XYZ file of C-alpha atoms in Angstrom:
591
model
C 80.300 79.807 85.401
C 84.075 80.471 84.537
C 86.285 82.661 86.232
C 88.741 82.600 83.579
C 86.153 83.375 80.908
C 84.980 86.484 82.643
C 81.231 84.853 82.140
C 80.265 85.253 86.113
C 77.075 86.949 87.199
C 77.422 89.703 88.715
C 76.470 90.720 92.231
C 77.543 91.865 95.434
C 80.266 90.403 96.968
C 82.824 90.799 99.876
C 85.930 90.376 99.205
C 89.521 90.808 100.906
C 91.374 90.710 98.344
C 92.505 94.312 98.852
C 93.822 93.889 102.513
C 95.434 90.519 101.565
C 97.635 92.372 98.469
C 98.508 95.667 101.218
C 99.759 92.862 104.099
C 102.134 90.424 101.243
C 105.505 91.005 102.275
C 108.157 92.070 99.547
C 108.569 89.345 97.333
C 110.113 88.327 94.077
C 106.149 88.313 92.727
C 106.675 92.159 93.278
C 110.165 92.129 91.588
C 108.601 90.922 88.720
C 105.995 93.186 88.455
C 108.740 96.289 88.553
C 110.472 94.509 85.826
C 107.555 93.621 84.188
C 105.525 96.633 83.649
C 108.126 99.723 85.363
C 110.562 99.677 82.556
C 108.558 100.885 79.927
C 109.587 104.212 81.814
C 113.282 102.657 80.808
C 111.477 102.869 77.359
C 109.888 105.928 76.846
C 113.488 107.544 78.005
C 115.049 105.450 75.550
C 112.562 107.189 72.614
C 112.478 110.918 74.025
C 116.669 111.202 74.647
C 117.912 109.129 71.320
C 115.643 112.390 69.564
C 117.195 114.665 71.810
C 121.038 113.195 71.801
C 120.475 112.101 67.970
C 119.125 116.119 67.541
C 122.045 118.017 65.958
C 123.328 114.941 63.596
C 120.022 114.916 61.969
C 120.145 118.182 61.199
C 123.590 117.476 59.513
C 123.940 117.037 55.507
C 124.705 113.182 55.092
C 122.866 112.089 57.693
C 119.577 110.644 55.521
C 117.292 113.130 57.162
C 118.684 116.734 57.408
C 115.785 117.974 59.467
C 116.056 122.095 61.042
C 116.211 122.372 64.615
C 112.279 123.725 64.234
C 112.046 120.352 62.529
C 113.152 118.372 65.372
C 110.677 120.491 67.889
C 108.047 119.646 65.419
C 109.264 115.543 65.636
C 109.440 116.172 69.053
C 105.395 118.083 69.121
C 104.733 114.205 67.443
C 106.298 112.090 69.716
C 104.207 113.647 72.490
C 100.708 114.415 70.564
C 100.741 110.477 69.536
C 101.225 109.881 73.336
C 98.576 111.681 73.922
C 95.785 110.509 71.716
C 97.371 106.696 72.476
C 97.238 107.448 76.351
C 93.188 108.580 75.600
C 92.492 105.446 73.448
C 94.102 102.850 75.282
C 93.211 104.059 78.982
C 89.502 103.719 78.461
C 90.230 99.914 76.632
C 92.598 99.418 79.775
C 89.392 99.881 82.206
C 86.947 98.172 80.105
C 89.075 94.985 78.897
C 91.288 94.819 81.617
C 95.366 96.096 82.437
C 97.284 92.505 81.215
C 95.224 92.650 78.260
C 96.203 96.793 77.299
C 99.599 96.359 78.252
C 101.290 93.828 76.352
C 99.056 95.478 73.102
C 100.791 99.045 73.901
C 103.869 96.986 74.437
C 103.861 95.771 70.544
C 102.538 98.695 69.379
C 105.874 100.365 71.182
C 108.251 97.693 68.880
C 106.294 97.767 66.362
C 106.679 101.876 65.689
C 110.252 102.047 66.786
C 111.532 99.577 64.453
C 110.028 101.471 61.661
C 111.328 104.399 62.987
C 114.789 103.398 62.306
C 113.950 103.088 58.586
C 112.940 106.578 58.325
C 113.604 108.490 54.706
C 112.269 111.345 54.706
C 110.756 113.912 57.490
C 106.892 112.969 57.144
C 107.402 109.621 57.547
C 109.992 110.270 60.661
C 107.470 112.432 62.258
C 104.428 109.765 61.387
C 106.164 106.743 63.339
C 107.472 108.934 65.863
C 103.161 109.603 66.119
C 102.880 105.863 66.879
C 105.572 105.354 68.516
C 103.993 108.270 70.769
C 100.571 106.394 71.330
C 102.446 103.125 72.574
C 103.883 104.760 75.315
C 100.982 106.411 76.358
C 98.499 103.744 76.238
C 101.524 102.049 78.099
C 101.472 105.037 80.909
C 97.588 104.117 81.537
C 98.319 100.282 81.678
C 100.649 100.337 83.586
C 100.567 102.670 86.482
C 96.928 101.378 86.998
C 98.474 97.644 87.661
C 101.269 98.696 89.502
C 99.688 101.067 92.065
C 96.801 97.841 92.536
C 99.415 95.505 93.011
C 101.951 97.075 95.192
C 101.572 97.066 98.593
C 99.989 100.475 100.370
C 102.958 100.886 102.851
C 105.725 101.040 100.084
C 103.842 102.525 96.912
C 105.041 105.941 97.089
C 108.253 105.279 96.863
C 108.214 102.200 94.424
C 105.929 104.764 92.009
C 108.521 107.073 92.084
C 111.733 104.948 91.357
C 109.569 103.023 89.195
C 108.852 106.597 86.993
C 112.301 107.445 87.789
C 113.647 104.679 85.968
C 113.192 106.639 82.542
C 116.357 108.474 83.294
C 117.896 105.037 83.158
C 116.496 104.751 79.614
C 117.827 108.162 78.445
C 121.685 107.955 80.534
C 121.801 104.044 78.414
C 120.371 105.961 75.121
C 122.992 109.355 75.281
C 125.682 106.930 76.441
C 124.910 104.166 73.351
C 124.777 107.499 70.489
C 127.930 108.572 71.666
C 129.253 105.311 69.825
C 126.523 105.474 67.246
C 127.332 108.741 66.881
C 130.920 107.928 65.936
C 131.323 108.537 62.191
C 134.582 105.950 62.345
C 132.370 103.480 63.862
C 129.365 103.696 61.526
C 128.223 106.534 58.774
C 126.250 109.232 59.417
C 123.215 108.198 58.073
C 123.579 104.578 59.914
C 124.027 104.694 63.495
C 120.942 107.145 64.467
C 118.907 103.978 62.908
C 120.923 101.344 64.790
C 119.966 103.099 67.674
C 116.343 102.794 67.265
C 116.779 99.410 66.358
C 118.414 98.575 69.983
C 115.404 100.227 71.817
C 112.780 97.840 70.053
C 115.021 95.439 71.134
C 114.782 96.091 74.733
C 111.401 96.185 73.998
C 110.768 92.335 73.579
C 113.108 91.860 76.094
C 110.300 93.677 78.103
C 107.549 91.682 76.325
C 108.809 88.167 77.109
C 109.202 89.363 81.376
C 106.061 90.479 81.019
C 103.813 88.117 80.039
C 104.340 86.657 83.341
C 102.485 89.765 85.037
C 99.271 88.492 86.312
C 95.843 90.581 85.763
C 95.029 93.055 88.391
C 93.237 90.960 91.114
C 91.039 94.670 91.688
C 90.331 95.134 88.751
C 89.012 91.425 88.401
C 86.434 91.396 91.223
C 85.148 94.460 90.538
C 84.194 92.920 86.757
C 82.809 89.794 87.834
C 85.781 87.727 88.170
C 86.072 87.478 92.031
C 87.231 83.742 91.644
C 89.920 84.357 88.786
C 91.185 87.042 91.174
C 91.064 84.865 94.370
C 93.215 82.576 92.341
C 95.916 85.019 91.950
C 96.339 86.468 95.362
C 96.030 82.398 96.668
C 98.920 81.648 93.781
C 100.792 84.719 95.175
C 100.746 84.208 98.891
C 101.355 80.570 98.055
C 104.561 81.907 96.421
C 105.352 84.473 99.313
C 105.189 81.370 101.913
C 107.173 79.259 100.124
C 110.128 82.274 99.574
C 110.131 82.768 102.670
C 109.606 78.981 104.673
C 106.883 80.507 106.941
C 103.588 79.864 107.953
C 100.586 80.993 106.447
C 99.895 84.678 106.465
C 97.381 85.995 108.955
C 94.085 86.854 107.165
C 93.262 90.280 107.306
C 89.945 91.945 109.120
C 89.457 94.149 106.417
C 86.335 92.937 104.305
C 84.965 95.215 101.468
C 81.572 95.026 99.716
C 81.167 96.103 95.834
C 78.369 95.743 93.379
C 80.596 94.141 90.863
C 79.788 95.537 86.840
C 81.201 94.106 84.073
C 81.717 98.994 82.436
C 81.379 101.734 83.838
C 80.646 105.231 81.118
C 82.780 107.929 79.585
C 80.319 109.632 81.437
C 79.930 108.516 84.685
C 83.798 108.771 84.594
C 83.379 112.207 83.639
C 81.097 113.365 86.382
C 83.695 111.476 88.632
C 86.310 113.324 88.734
C 84.679 117.097 87.768
C 81.762 117.060 90.023
C 82.341 114.539 92.712
C 86.614 115.496 92.844
C 86.845 118.949 91.167
C 89.712 120.237 93.860
C 91.095 116.596 92.760
C 90.613 117.176 89.457
C 92.476 120.774 89.114
C 95.728 119.563 91.089
C 96.078 116.677 88.633
C 96.285 118.749 85.872
C 97.837 121.773 87.556
C 100.880 118.642 88.342
C 101.085 117.256 85.100
C 101.033 120.264 83.279
C 104.006 121.947 85.153
C 106.005 119.159 84.992
C 105.504 117.859 81.020
C 106.004 121.426 80.000
C 109.229 121.658 81.698
C 110.049 117.922 80.802
C 109.804 117.608 78.178
C 111.118 121.004 76.305
C 114.195 120.782 77.809
C 114.914 116.747 77.050
C 113.428 117.100 74.121
C 116.201 120.035 72.595
C 118.804 119.827 74.777
C 121.111 118.713 71.682
C 120.610 121.918 69.884
C 120.407 123.724 73.036
C 123.875 123.068 73.548
C 124.676 123.020 69.652
C 123.526 126.104 69.414
C 124.649 128.697 72.321
C 127.467 126.362 73.775
C 128.697 124.764 70.227
C 128.680 121.720 71.672
C 129.046 119.024 69.145
C 126.561 116.629 67.714
C 129.204 113.656 69.070
C 129.821 114.965 72.444
C 126.320 116.269 73.382
C 125.933 112.933 74.272
C 127.771 112.878 77.559
C 125.906 115.732 78.395
C 122.459 114.299 78.132
C 123.581 111.456 80.519
C 125.086 113.427 83.249
C 121.015 115.343 82.830
C 119.860 111.407 82.578
C 121.726 110.354 85.772
C 120.371 113.698 87.510
C 117.265 112.988 87.402
C 117.010 109.594 87.985
C 119.108 109.967 91.390
C 116.447 112.584 92.751
C 113.274 109.916 92.677
C 116.226 107.577 93.959
C 117.377 109.499 96.683
C 113.796 110.916 97.610
C 111.399 108.908 97.359
C 111.391 107.504 100.822
C 110.421 111.056 102.327
C 107.089 110.584 99.573
C 105.857 107.689 102.357
C 107.470 109.147 105.332
C 107.460 112.861 105.751
C 104.761 113.231 103.136
C 103.396 113.234 99.641
C 101.990 117.172 100.067
C 105.050 118.680 101.708
C 107.408 116.669 99.813
C 105.485 117.371 96.452
C 105.754 121.222 96.793
C 109.434 121.159 98.237
C 110.069 119.572 94.904
C 107.889 122.118 92.755
C 109.258 124.584 94.413
C 112.758 124.052 93.989
C 112.504 123.263 90.256
C 110.585 126.879 90.246
C 113.655 128.651 91.486
C 116.023 126.939 89.713
C 113.934 127.372 86.529
C 114.427 131.610 87.684
C 117.652 131.898 88.042
C 118.944 129.624 85.192
C 116.703 132.606 83.075
C 118.684 135.443 84.727
C 122.775 133.204 83.919
C 121.500 132.028 81.127
C 121.817 136.101 79.585
C 125.379 136.325 81.211
C 128.984 135.884 79.508
C 130.202 134.173 82.360
C 127.958 130.992 82.313
C 129.653 128.747 80.245
C 128.214 124.802 79.128
C 129.819 123.909 82.731
C 128.086 126.238 84.652
C 124.659 125.879 82.915
C 124.672 122.037 83.148
C 125.974 122.029 86.304
C 122.730 124.329 87.736
C 120.803 122.391 84.824
C 120.724 119.047 87.236
C 120.761 120.568 90.181
C 117.359 121.774 88.946
C 116.359 118.739 88.172
C 117.879 117.001 91.003
C 114.169 117.576 92.337
C 112.163 118.614 89.484
C 112.688 114.433 88.426
C 111.039 113.085 92.062
C 107.989 115.785 91.607
C 107.541 114.520 88.010
C 107.476 111.017 89.392
C 105.065 112.562 92.110
C 102.580 113.665 89.109
C 101.942 110.537 88.209
C 101.817 108.856 91.307
C 99.197 111.471 92.517
C 96.625 110.752 90.071
C 96.701 107.368 90.162
C 96.372 106.866 93.707
C 93.599 109.741 94.335
C 90.902 108.625 91.879
C 88.601 105.718 92.241
C 89.675 102.270 91.129
C 87.286 101.926 88.357
C 88.712 105.001 86.419
C 92.108 104.845 87.373
C 93.819 103.865 84.142
C 91.334 106.759 82.282
C 92.386 109.405 85.271
C 96.281 109.085 84.099
C 95.380 108.633 80.628
C 93.460 112.103 80.800
C 95.713 113.901 83.342
C 98.840 112.634 80.944
C 96.906 113.612 77.709
C 95.929 117.074 79.286
C 98.303 118.129 81.440
C 100.845 116.610 78.354
C 99.175 118.155 76.035
C 99.144 121.648 76.558
C 102.251 121.432 78.353
C 104.431 118.797 76.394
C 103.690 119.552 72.939
C 103.806 123.629 73.054
C 107.007 123.190 75.374
C 108.966 121.539 72.535
C 107.534 123.506 69.870
C 108.158 126.750 71.691
C 112.028 125.773 73.422
C 112.867 124.896 69.334
C 111.727 127.781 67.830
C 113.441 130.209 70.932
C 116.296 127.805 70.181
C 116.878 128.719 66.791
C 116.720 132.518 67.153
C 119.817 132.267 68.360
C 119.518 134.960 71.123
C 119.975 134.646 75.165
C 117.800 136.669 75.987
C 114.823 135.638 73.796
C 115.904 132.057 75.158
C 116.004 132.976 78.110
C 111.769 133.566 78.648
C 111.080 129.681 77.709
C 113.306 129.260 81.826
C 111.031 132.086 83.011
C 107.739 130.401 81.593
C 108.972 126.776 82.792
C 109.464 128.252 86.181
C 106.579 130.719 86.927
C 104.298 127.196 85.163
C 106.236 125.096 88.153
C 105.122 127.239 90.352
C 101.161 126.862 90.030
C 102.178 123.117 90.102
C 103.535 123.471 93.643
C 100.781 126.199 94.865
C 98.353 123.221 93.818
C 99.713 120.758 95.676
C 99.241 123.358 98.777
C 95.775 123.522 98.448
C 94.643 120.876 97.232
C 97.139 117.843 98.282
C 95.733 114.987 99.715
C 97.346 112.857 102.437
C 97.793 109.291 100.126
C 100.619 107.925 102.118
C 100.672 104.653 103.798
C 97.096 104.388 103.178
C 94.899 101.197 100.802
C 93.891 102.955 97.556
C 90.085 102.095 98.394
C 90.828 104.389 101.600
C 92.345 107.282 99.202
C 88.861 107.483 97.092
C 85.937 104.771 97.844
C 85.246 102.665 94.521
C 82.801 103.037 92.541
C 80.880 99.984 92.753
C 81.540 99.876 96.740
C 77.924 99.558 98.627
C 79.336 101.755 101.297
C 82.618 104.025 102.910
C 82.820 101.773 105.346
C 84.842 98.257 105.717
C 83.987 95.455 108.108
C 85.666 92.751 109.610
C 84.081 88.901 109.382
C 83.060 88.935 112.823
C 82.118 92.457 113.804
C 80.500 95.548 113.027
C 81.281 97.503 110.387
C 84.799 100.566 110.841
C 85.992 102.751 108.456
C 89.356 101.678 106.841
C 92.323 102.048 109.393
C 93.749 105.157 108.338
C 97.093 103.636 109.357
C 96.712 99.560 108.713
C 99.439 97.056 110.233
C 101.024 94.889 107.557
C 102.303 90.916 108.089
C 105.938 91.723 108.814
C 107.812 88.094 109.675
C 110.293 87.825 112.229
C 113.385 85.528 112.078
C 112.572 82.166 114.030
C 110.383 79.424 112.985
C 107.556 80.240 112.212
C 106.445 83.485 114.010
C 104.247 85.656 112.169
C 104.186 89.496 114.018
C 102.707 92.740 112.914
C 104.521 95.686 112.449
C 104.071 98.896 111.100
C 105.224 99.767 107.287
C 107.645 102.688 107.409
C 107.912 105.537 109.456
C 105.666 108.242 108.395
C 108.434 110.904 110.339
C 111.704 110.429 111.091
C 110.768 110.634 114.649
C 108.525 107.213 114.865
C 111.103 105.209 115.318
C 108.641 102.896 118.042
C 107.517 102.182 113.908
C 110.464 100.053 113.597
C 110.481 98.237 117.208
C 110.001 94.647 116.271
C 112.550 94.661 113.281
C 114.611 96.201 115.889
C 114.403 94.142 118.208
C 114.693 91.233 115.523
C 118.270 92.039 114.460
C 119.511 92.439 118.272
C 118.343 88.863 119.388
C 119.739 87.022 115.920
C 123.489 89.180 117.451
C 122.471 88.213 120.455
C 122.329 84.429 119.474
C 124.642 84.254 116.662
C 126.926 87.324 117.005
C 129.266 89.221 115.008
C 128.424 88.928 111.220
C 128.297 91.185 108.182
C 125.695 93.415 107.307
C 124.433 91.137 104.061
C 124.463 88.192 106.443
C 122.419 89.960 109.272
C 119.934 91.159 106.367
C 119.830 87.616 104.935
C 118.669 85.724 108.291
C 116.569 88.478 109.461
C 114.795 87.688 106.445
C 115.183 91.552 105.386
C 114.383 91.620 101.524
C 110.636 90.821 102.456
C 110.665 93.605 104.458
C 110.308 95.727 100.919
C 112.536 98.252 99.366
C 115.633 100.468 101.519
C 113.541 98.589 104.748
C 116.381 97.160 106.051
C 118.899 100.199 105.827
C 116.331 102.576 107.985
C 115.720 99.787 110.593
C 119.573 99.431 111.172
C 120.160 103.161 111.365
C 117.774 103.018 113.732
C 119.682 100.680 115.705
C 122.409 102.051 115.624
C 121.382 105.676 116.655
C 119.576 104.142 119.525
C 122.576 102.398 120.504
C 121.495 98.836 120.248
C 123.823 97.673 118.002
C 127.244 99.209 116.371
C 128.330 98.866 113.647
C 131.904 98.812 111.822
C 132.111 99.424 107.774
C 130.202 96.333 106.381
C 130.092 94.252 110.229
C 127.548 94.572 112.836
C 127.969 93.774 116.160
C 126.193 93.722 119.811
C 127.695 97.290 122.316
C 130.821 94.797 124.891
C 130.148 96.032 127.718
């Protein structure tokens, strides 16, 4: 029976594959996953921001389309509608046929539709192209987020997910800055520059497709669907690659085993029953988080160009500068705050970020009607709000991809994205488009108040229904539907519960020594979590003397510790007086 062809007989199996994936040190393989899969968010950022940046141009005579402000909002809503339906359609296919098949197909749909958009000649054609572009992106969300969570180690899943989701804003910034050049009528005609912008998005999509071909199918999906031999081969290949990369001895075999009853397909009825009957509170949580972030984000992002032009007289060629600043603040939020979702915890950080966004939205509505509140004050408050809101919005995707069983993960992401974005993401741009068209500041402020209220509901839902998921294996957060027990067992011992804070393999400097250390601390006071790594740094400095920060990281093999880990451990060592930093140099304390 060939596992490659997917024709293995189904049965009950016992496997260590989830534990083997979670205990892997960070490696080039994980970077490939991040680059090959996570960059979908950059594409979405390009798409959404392109329309926001060129929105004012498309309303001008000579653009080749001459849309109205409300039509820009309509195009945004149609894009979101396409994403909603695409997520639902491709989401159920992703759970049925696998992550890899679908994340290649959905990217191809996006590329084709984006190229077609560049040739738009009328409003109806532009709407049609935006619909299919959105469908490709919506399908990407379910296929990509499920694959990433199933391939990234549990100890860093939160920060990696948030940074990947936050990379949306790198695409947004690139689109905004690129639009400055492309909208310059001294360089490109008014009906040419915006078309080239969409062509560049498609070119970037092709580059991602090349990298993505090398990302494997999710081993977790494979072993549940009767292809455990293929899953084992993929994980073994990853382990050998990590061993070659680090030059260390074999990785320690984890003890945890999960037993599952394999199935080819799982009915939509069972998926719905799982969400609404078994996890009703988690379902309410997912909906609240998604509706809140989708309304606020889609409304502001799609309509920011026309809002600045209408109320502050910002020229269409200057709008991209404001959007680039807005986008970079949004990326900074997950980048700076992401680690806290793994250390402080999911629940307090989601409540905090959604709550600050709600308070900021209220302040924005109150100040927007004041005469002295000019475009610079408006942007200053906006970027502050979305520094926090961006981390919160990213955590919505992280939450729904973690808190439901593996067999339903892609469809769960698709469902919450579809319903949440359908309610918030379509209504938001349409409403804001019409509010902007009135030209009345008091009327426009109503939109900000509404966005603040919906974000507050998200914060309250997290406070009441939030799930403690930081550092925990996916199988611990939500037992797979195919699992035969709530427990896993060690190879030569009695059954036991999955540990809440499993230790993960970490390499220590020296010839072939493998030591065990936990992942990132749960709180700032958990210095003991980094004790092994601190001792390793001290040992290197004692043996080889003062060196640069970069050299110390290299000698310690910190690249395998995970994103941001070395900086945290070094800071712990300095705070504890174990090492001394002088600029970029590190040494032991004198005397």
